[in-house]
Structures are given as C-alpha cells and as structure tokens.
Coordinates of N, CA and C in Angstrom, one line a residue:
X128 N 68.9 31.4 129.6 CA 68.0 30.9 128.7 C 66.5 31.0 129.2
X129 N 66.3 30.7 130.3 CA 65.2 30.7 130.8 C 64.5 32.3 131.0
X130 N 65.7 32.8 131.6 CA 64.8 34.2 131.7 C 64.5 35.2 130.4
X131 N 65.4 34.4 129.0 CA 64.5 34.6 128.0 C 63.5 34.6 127.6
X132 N 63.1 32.7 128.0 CA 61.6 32.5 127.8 C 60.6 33.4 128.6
X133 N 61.0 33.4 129.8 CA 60.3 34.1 130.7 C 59.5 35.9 130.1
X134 N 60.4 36.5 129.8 CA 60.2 37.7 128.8 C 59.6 37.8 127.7
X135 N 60.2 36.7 126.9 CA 59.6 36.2 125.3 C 58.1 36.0 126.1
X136 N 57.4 35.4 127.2 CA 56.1 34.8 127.3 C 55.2 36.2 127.6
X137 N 55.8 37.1 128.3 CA 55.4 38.0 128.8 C 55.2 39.0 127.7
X138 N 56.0 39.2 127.1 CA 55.5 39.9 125.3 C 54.4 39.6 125.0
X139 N 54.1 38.3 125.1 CA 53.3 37.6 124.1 C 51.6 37.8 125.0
X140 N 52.0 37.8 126.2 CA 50.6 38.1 127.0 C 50.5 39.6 126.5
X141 N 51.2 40.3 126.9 CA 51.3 41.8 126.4 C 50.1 41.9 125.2
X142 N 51.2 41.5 124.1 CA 50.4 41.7 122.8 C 49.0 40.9 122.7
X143 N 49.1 39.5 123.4 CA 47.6 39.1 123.2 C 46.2 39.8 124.1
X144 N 46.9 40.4 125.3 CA 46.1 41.4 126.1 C 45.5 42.7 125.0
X145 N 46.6 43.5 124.6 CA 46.3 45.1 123.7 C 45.1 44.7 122.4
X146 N 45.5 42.9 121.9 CA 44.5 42.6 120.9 C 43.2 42.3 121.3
X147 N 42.6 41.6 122.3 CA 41.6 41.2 123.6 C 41.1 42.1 123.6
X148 N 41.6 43.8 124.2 CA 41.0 44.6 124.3 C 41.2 45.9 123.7
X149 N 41.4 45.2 122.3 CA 41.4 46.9 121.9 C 41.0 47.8 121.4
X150 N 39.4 47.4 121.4 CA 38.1 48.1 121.3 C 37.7 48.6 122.5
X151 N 37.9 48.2 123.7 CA 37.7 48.8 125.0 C 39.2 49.7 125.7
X152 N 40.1 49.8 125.0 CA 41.5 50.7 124.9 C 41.2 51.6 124.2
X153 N 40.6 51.2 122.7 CA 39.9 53.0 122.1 C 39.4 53.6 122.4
X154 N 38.0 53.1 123.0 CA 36.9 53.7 124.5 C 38.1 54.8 125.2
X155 N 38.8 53.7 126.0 CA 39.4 54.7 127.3 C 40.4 55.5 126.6
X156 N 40.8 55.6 125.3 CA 42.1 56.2 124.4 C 41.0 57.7 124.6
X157 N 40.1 57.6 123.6 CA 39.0 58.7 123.2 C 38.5 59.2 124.4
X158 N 38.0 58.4 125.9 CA 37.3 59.4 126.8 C 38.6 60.3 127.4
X159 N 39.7 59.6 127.3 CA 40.5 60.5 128.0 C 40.7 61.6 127.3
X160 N 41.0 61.4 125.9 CA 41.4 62.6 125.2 C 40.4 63.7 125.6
X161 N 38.8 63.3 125.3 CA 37.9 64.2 125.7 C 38.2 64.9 127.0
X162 N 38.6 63.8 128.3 CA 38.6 64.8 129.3 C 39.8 66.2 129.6
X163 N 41.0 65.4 129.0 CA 42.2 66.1 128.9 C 41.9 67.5 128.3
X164 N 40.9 67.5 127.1 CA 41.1 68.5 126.3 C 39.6 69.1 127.2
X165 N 38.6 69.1 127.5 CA 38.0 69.6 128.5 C 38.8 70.4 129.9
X166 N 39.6 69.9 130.4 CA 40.8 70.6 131.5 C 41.2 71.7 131.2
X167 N 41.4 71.6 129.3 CA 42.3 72.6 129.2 C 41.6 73.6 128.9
X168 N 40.8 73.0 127.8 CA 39.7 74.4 127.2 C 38.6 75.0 128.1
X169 N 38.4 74.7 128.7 CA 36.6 74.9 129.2 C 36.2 76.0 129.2
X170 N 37.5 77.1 129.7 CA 37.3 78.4 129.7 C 37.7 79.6 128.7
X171 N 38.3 78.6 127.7 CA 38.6 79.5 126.6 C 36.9 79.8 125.4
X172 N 36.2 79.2 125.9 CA 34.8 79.2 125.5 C 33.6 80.0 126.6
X173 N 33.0 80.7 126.2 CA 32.1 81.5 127.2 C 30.5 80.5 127.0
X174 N 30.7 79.7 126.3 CA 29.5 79.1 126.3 C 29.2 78.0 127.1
X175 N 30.8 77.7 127.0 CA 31.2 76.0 127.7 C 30.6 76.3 128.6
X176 N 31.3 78.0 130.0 CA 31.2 78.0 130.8 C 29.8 77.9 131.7
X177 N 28.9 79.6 130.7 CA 27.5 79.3 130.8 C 26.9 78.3 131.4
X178 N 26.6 77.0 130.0 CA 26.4 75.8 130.0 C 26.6 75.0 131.3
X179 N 28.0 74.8 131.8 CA 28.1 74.0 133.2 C 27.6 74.9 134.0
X180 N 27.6 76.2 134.0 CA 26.8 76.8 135.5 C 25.4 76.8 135.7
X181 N 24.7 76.4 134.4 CA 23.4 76.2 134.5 C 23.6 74.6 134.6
X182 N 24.0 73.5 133.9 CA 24.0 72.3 134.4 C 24.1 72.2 135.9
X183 N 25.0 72.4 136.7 CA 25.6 72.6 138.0 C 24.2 72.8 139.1
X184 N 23.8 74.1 138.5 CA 22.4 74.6 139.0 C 21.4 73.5 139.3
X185 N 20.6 73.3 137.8 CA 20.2 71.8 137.9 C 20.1 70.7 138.8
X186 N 21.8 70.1 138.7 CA 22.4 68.9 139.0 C 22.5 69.0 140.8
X187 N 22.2 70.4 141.1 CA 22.3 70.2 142.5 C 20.8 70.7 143.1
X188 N 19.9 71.6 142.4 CA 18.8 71.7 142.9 C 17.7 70.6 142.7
X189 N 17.9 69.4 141.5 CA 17.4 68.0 141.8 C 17.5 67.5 142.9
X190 N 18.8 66.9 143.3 CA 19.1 66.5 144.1 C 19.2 66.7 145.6
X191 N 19.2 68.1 145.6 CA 18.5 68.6 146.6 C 16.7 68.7 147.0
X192 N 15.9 69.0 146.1 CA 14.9 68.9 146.3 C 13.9 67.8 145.7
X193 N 15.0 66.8 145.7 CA 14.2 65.1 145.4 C 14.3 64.1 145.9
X194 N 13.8 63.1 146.0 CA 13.9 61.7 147.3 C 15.0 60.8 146.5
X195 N 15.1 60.2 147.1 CA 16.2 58.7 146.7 C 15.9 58.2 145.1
X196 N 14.3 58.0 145.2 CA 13.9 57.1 143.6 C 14.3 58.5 142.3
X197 N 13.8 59.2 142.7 CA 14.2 60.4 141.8 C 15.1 60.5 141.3
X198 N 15.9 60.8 142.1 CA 17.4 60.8 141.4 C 17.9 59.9 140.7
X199 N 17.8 58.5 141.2 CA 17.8 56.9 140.3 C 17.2 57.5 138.9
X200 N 16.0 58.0 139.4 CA 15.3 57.3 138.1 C 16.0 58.5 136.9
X201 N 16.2 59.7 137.4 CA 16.6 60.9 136.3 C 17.8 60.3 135.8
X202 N 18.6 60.0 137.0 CA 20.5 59.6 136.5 C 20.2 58.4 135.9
X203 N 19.5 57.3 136.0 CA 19.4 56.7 134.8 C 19.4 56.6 133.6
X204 N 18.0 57.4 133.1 CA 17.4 58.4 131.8 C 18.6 58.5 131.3
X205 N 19.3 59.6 131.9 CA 20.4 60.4 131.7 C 21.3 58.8 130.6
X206 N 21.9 58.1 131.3 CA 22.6 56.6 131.2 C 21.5 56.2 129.6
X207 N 20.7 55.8 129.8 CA 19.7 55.6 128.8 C 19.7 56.1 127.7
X208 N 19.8 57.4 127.4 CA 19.7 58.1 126.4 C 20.9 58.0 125.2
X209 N 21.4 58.4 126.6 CA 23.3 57.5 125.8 C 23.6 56.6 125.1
X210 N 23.2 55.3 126.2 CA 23.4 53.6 125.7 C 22.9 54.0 124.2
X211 N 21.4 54.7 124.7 CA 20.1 54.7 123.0 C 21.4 54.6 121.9
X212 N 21.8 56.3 121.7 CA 22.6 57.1 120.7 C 23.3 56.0 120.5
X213 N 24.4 55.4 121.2 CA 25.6 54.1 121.2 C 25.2 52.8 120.1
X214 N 24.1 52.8 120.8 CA 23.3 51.3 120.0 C 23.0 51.8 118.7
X215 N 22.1 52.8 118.7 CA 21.9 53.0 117.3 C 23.1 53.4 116.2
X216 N 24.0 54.0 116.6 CA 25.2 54.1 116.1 C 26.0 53.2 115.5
X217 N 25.9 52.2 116.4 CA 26.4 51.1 116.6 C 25.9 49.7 115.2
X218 N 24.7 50.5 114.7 CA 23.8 49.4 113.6 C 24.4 50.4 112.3
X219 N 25.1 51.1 112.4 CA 25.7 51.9 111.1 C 26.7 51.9 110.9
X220 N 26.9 52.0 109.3 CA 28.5 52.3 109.0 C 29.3 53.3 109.5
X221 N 28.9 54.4 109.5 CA 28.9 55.3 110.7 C 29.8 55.5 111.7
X222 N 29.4 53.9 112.7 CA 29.3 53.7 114.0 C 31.1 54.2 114.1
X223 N 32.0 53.5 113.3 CA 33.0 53.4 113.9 C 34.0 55.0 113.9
X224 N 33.1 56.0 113.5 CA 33.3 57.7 113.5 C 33.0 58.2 114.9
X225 N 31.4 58.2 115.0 CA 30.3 58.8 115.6 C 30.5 58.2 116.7
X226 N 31.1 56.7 117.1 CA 30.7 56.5 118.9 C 32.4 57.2 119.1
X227 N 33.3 57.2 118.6 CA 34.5 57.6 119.2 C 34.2 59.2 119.5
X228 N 34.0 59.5 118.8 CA 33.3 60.9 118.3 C 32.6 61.5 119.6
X229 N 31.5 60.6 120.3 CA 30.6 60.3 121.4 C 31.7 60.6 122.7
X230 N 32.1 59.7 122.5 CA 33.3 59.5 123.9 C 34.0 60.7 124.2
X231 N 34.4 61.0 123.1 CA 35.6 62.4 123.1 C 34.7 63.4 124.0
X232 N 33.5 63.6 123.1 CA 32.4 64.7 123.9 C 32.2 64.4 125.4
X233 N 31.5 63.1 125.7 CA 31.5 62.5 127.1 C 32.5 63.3 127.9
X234 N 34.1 62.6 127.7 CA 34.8 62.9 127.9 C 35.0 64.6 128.9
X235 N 35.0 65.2 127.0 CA 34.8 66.7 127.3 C 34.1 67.3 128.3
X236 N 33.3 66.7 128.2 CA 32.3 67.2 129.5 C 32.4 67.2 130.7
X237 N 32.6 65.7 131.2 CA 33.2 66.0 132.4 C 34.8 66.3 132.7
X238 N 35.5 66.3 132.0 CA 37.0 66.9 132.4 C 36.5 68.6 132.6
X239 N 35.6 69.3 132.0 CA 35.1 70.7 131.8 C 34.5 70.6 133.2
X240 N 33.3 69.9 133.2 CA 32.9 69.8 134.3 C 33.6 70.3 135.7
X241 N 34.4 69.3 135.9 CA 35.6 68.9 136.6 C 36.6 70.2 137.1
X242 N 36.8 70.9 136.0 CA 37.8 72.0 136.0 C 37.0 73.0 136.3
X243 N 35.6 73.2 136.1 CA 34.3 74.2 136.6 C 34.5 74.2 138.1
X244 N 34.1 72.9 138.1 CA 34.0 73.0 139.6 C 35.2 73.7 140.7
X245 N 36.5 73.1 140.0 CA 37.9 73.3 141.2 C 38.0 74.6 140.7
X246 N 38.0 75.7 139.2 CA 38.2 76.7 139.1 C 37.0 77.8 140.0
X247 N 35.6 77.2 140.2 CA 34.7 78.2 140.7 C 34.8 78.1 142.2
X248 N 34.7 77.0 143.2 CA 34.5 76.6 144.0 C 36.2 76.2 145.3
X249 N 37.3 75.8 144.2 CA 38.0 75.5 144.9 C 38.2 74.5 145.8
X250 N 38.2 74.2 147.1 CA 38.2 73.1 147.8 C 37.2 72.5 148.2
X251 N 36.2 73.4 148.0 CA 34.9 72.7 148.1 C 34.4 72.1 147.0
X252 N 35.2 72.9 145.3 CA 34.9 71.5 144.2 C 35.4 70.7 144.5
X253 N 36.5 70.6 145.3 CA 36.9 69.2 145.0 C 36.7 68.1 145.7
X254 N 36.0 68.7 146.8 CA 35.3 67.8 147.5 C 34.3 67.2 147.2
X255 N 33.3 68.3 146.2 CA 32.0 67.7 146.0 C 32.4 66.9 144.7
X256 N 33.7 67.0 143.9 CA 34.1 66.1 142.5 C 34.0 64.9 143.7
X257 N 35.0 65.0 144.6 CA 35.2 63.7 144.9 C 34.3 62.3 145.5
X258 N 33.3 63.4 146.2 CA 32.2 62.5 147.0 C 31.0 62.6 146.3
X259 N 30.6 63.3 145.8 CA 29.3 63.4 144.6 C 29.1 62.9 143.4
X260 N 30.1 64.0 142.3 CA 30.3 64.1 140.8 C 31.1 62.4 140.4
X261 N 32.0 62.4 141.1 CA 33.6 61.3 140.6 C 32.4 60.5 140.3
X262 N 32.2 59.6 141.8 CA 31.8 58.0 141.9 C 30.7 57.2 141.2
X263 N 29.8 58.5 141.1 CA 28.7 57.3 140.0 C 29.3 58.2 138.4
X264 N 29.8 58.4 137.9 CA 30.3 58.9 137.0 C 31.1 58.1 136.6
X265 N 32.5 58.1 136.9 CA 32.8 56.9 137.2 C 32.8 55.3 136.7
X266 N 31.6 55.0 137.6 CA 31.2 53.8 137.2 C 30.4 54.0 136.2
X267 N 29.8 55.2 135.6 CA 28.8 55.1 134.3 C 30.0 55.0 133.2
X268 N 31.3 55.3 133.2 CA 32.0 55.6 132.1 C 32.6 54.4 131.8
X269 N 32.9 53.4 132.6 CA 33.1 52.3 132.5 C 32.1 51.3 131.5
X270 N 30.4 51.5 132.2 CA 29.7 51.0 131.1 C 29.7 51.9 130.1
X271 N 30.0 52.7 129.9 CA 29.9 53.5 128.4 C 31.1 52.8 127.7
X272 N 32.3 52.6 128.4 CA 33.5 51.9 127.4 C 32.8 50.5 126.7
X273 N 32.3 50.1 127.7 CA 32.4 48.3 127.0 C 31.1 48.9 126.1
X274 N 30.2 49.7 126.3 CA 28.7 49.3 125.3 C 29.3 50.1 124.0
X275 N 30.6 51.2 124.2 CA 31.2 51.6 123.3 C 31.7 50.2 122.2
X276 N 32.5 49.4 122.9 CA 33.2 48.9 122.4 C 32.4 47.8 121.8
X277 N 31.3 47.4 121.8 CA 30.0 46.7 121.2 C 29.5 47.2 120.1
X278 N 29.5 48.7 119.9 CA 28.9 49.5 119.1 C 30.1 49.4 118.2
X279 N 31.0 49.8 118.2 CA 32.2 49.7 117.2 C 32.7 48.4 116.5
X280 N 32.6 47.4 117.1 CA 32.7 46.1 116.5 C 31.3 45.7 116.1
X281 N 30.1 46.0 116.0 CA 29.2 45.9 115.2 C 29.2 46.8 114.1
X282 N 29.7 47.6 114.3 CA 29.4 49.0 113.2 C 30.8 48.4 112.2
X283 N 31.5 47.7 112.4 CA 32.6 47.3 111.6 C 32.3 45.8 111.2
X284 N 31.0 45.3 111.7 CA 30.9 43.9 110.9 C 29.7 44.5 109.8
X285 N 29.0 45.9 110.2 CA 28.1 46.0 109.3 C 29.3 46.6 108.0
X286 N 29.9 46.9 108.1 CA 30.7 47.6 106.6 C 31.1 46.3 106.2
X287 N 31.7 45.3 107.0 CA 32.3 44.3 106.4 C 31.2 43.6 105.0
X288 N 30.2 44.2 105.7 CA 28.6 43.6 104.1 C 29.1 44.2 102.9
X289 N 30.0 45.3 102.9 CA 29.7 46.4 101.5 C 31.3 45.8 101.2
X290 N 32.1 44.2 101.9 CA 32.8 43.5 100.8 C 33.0 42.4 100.0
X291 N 33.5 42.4 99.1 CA 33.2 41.5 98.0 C 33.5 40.1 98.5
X292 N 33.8 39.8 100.1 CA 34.0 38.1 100.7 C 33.6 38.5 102.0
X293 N 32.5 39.4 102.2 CA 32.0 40.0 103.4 C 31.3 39.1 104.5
X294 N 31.1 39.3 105.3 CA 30.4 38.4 106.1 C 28.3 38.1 105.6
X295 N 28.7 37.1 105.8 CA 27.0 36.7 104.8 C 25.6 36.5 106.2
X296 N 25.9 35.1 106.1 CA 24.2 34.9 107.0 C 24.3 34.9 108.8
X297 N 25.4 35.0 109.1 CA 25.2 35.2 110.5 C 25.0 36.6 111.5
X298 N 25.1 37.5 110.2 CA 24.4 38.8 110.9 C 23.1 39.0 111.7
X299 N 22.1 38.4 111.2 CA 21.2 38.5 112.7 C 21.6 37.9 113.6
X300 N 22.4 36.9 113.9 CA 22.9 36.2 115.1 C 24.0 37.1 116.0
X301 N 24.8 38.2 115.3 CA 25.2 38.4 115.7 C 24.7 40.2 116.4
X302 N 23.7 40.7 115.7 CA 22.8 42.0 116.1 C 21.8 40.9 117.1
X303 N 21.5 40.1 117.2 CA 20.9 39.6 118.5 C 21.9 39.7 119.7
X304 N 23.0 38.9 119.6 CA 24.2 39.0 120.4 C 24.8 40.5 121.3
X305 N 24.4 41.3 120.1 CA 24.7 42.7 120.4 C 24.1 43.4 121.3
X306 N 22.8 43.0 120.7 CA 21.6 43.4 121.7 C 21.0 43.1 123.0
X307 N 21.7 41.8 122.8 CA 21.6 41.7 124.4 C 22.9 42.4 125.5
X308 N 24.1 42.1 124.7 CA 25.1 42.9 125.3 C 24.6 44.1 126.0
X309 N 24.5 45.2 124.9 CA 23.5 46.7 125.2 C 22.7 46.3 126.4
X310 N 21.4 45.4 126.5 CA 20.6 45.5 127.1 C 21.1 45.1 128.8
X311 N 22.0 43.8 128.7 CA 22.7 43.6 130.1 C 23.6 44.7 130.9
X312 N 24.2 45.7 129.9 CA 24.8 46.7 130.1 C 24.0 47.7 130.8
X313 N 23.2 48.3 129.8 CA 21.9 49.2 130.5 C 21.9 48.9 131.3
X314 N 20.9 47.8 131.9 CA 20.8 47.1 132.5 C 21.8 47.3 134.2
X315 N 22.9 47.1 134.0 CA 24.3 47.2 134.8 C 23.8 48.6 135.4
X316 N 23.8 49.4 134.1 CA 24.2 50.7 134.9 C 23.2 51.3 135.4
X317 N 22.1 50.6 135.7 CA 21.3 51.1 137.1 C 22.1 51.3 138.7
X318 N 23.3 50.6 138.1 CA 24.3 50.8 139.5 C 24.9 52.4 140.0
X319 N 25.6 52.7 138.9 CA 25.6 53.9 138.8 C 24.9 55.1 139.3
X320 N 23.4 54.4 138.9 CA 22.1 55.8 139.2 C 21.9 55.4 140.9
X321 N 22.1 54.4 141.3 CA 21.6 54.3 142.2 C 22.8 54.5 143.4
X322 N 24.1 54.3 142.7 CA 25.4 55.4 143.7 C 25.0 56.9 143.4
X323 N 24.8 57.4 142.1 CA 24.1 58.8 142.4 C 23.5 59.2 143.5
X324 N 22.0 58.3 143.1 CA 21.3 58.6 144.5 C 21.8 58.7 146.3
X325 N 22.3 57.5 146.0 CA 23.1 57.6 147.3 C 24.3 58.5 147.8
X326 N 24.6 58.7 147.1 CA 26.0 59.8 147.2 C 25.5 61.1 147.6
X327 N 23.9 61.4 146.4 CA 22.8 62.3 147.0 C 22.2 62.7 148.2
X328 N 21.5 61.8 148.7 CA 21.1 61.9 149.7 C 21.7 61.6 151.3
X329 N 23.0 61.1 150.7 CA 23.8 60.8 152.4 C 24.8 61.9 152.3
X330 N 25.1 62.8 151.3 CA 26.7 63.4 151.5 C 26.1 64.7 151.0
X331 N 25.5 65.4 149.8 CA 24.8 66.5 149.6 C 24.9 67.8 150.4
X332 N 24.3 67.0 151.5 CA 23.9 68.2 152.5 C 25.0 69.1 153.7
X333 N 26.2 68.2 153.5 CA 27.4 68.8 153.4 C 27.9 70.0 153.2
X334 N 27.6 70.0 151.8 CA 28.0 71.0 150.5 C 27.2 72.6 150.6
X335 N 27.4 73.4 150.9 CA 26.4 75.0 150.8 C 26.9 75.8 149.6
X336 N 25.9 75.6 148.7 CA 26.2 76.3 147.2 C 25.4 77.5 147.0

C-alpha cells in the first residue's frame, strides 16, 4: 500500500513538474530539433557551408586580433540582438509561431556549426567546440530558453484579448512584468560574453587555423 502511495506521489511531481515548465521544455524541445536537423543537413546545402566558413573566419580573426572588452562587448551585441527579435516577438500574436520558429534556427546553426567544425577540422574541431565554441554558447542558450519561454506566454496572453472572456485590465501589469524578465535576462547574459572572452583570450592561442 505504501509503495503505491509512494509512486502515485511521484506521478503527480512528474506531471506537476512537465506543467511548471512547459514553456521552457518547448524552448529545449525546438533548439534541439534545430540542432539535430543542422548535424544532419549542413552539407546537403552549399550555402550553409559557404556561410560557416566565412562565419568561422570572422569568429576567430576577432578574437584573435581583439582584447578581452572586445570580445564581451561584440558577443554580447550578438546576445542582444536576439533577446531584441524574442521581446518583440513576444508583444505579438505572432509570438507563439516566430519565437519557436527562432529557436529551431538558433538551434540549426549551431548543430551546423558544430558539424563544420568536426567535418573540416577533425580533432582539432573538437577541441576548439569544446574549449571555445560549446561553453559560452552554451550558457547563451540557456538564457535564450527562459527569455523564449517569456516571449511565448506573453504572445499567448496577447491573443487571449481577441476572446470573448479574454483577459481585460491587467495587461500592462503584466508587459511590465515581462519586461523586466527580458531585461534581468539580458542582463544575465553578460555572463556568457564574458566566458567568450575568456575562453578567448586564455585558450585561442592553442588552436593554428
């Protein structure tokens, strides 16, 4: 009897956990898909490829020929520009298409990325995935899930207006609420830019590309 209960309770955390988070479970549902399907395709596309060898190019002659703040400050931007798209997304009916939509791409990009590197480079991609590319990436994708999952449950209280028992006067209370979310988030992922940097300037010079 008891180890009924015991199981019966454990269901119940189960399901009250997948409901808790299951706007930050579509996040990680959708970036994986993205990256998965980036693994596989990258190379069935000649543009994809193009594309990362000049990203690549870029991403290592910044960082090679820039100081500590630099890097922060570009891999920031980079973080920034995103959150932007997310947020604004996020104030539309839209939102609950366009940020999953967002993620898949994310996603794609680096699983392609990813697969650029170990297909061109071999052991030395995977070194530099591991000590360079992974770690502030990584932690950027993490803030991308939750500011995702902000953006989707706003973009779904904004439709809830266009119903006939829709949510009425607490909408600015709750686009303030949002907004600071986003902003503390941002915010966060100065962490990110600044493992960039560091990952940059201590481990980089390792690497001969």
């Amino acid at each position: 009897m008891q180890r009924g209960k015991v199981l019966n309770f454990s269901k119940y955390q189960i399901i009250g956990f997948l409901k808790t988070n299951a706007y930050s479970l579509i996040g990680v549902l959708f970036i994986t898909l993205g990256i998965c399907l980036g693994l596989v395709l990258f190379d069935n596309f000649k543009i994809v490829t193009y594309l990362l060898e000049k990203f690549f190019t870029l991403f290592i002659s910044l960082r090679q020929e820039s100081k500590f703040l630099k890097i922060v400050f570009y891999s920031f931007l980079k973080s920034l520009s995103l959150f932007f798209l997310l947020y604004i997304s996020g104030t539309t009916l839209f939102g609950v298409v366009t940020v999953p939509l967002t993620l898949t791409f994310c996603g794609f990009f680096y699983g392609s990325a990813v697969a650029y590197l170990y297909s061109t480079f071999a052991i030395k991609g995977v070194a530099f995935n591991a000590v360079i590319f992974l770690p502030s990436n990584l932690l950027f994708i993490i803030f991308l899930i939750f500011t995702a999952r902000y953006a989707i449950m706003f973009s779904l209280n904004i439709a809830q207006l266009t119903l006939p028992n829709g949510m009425q006067g607490d909408l600015y209370f709750k686009f303030k609420d949002y907004s600071l979310k986003f902003l503390f988030l941002t915010l966060g992922s100065i962490s990110a830019a600044l493992l960039d940097g560091l990952t940059a300037v201590s481990m980089l010079r390792f690497f001969d590309f």
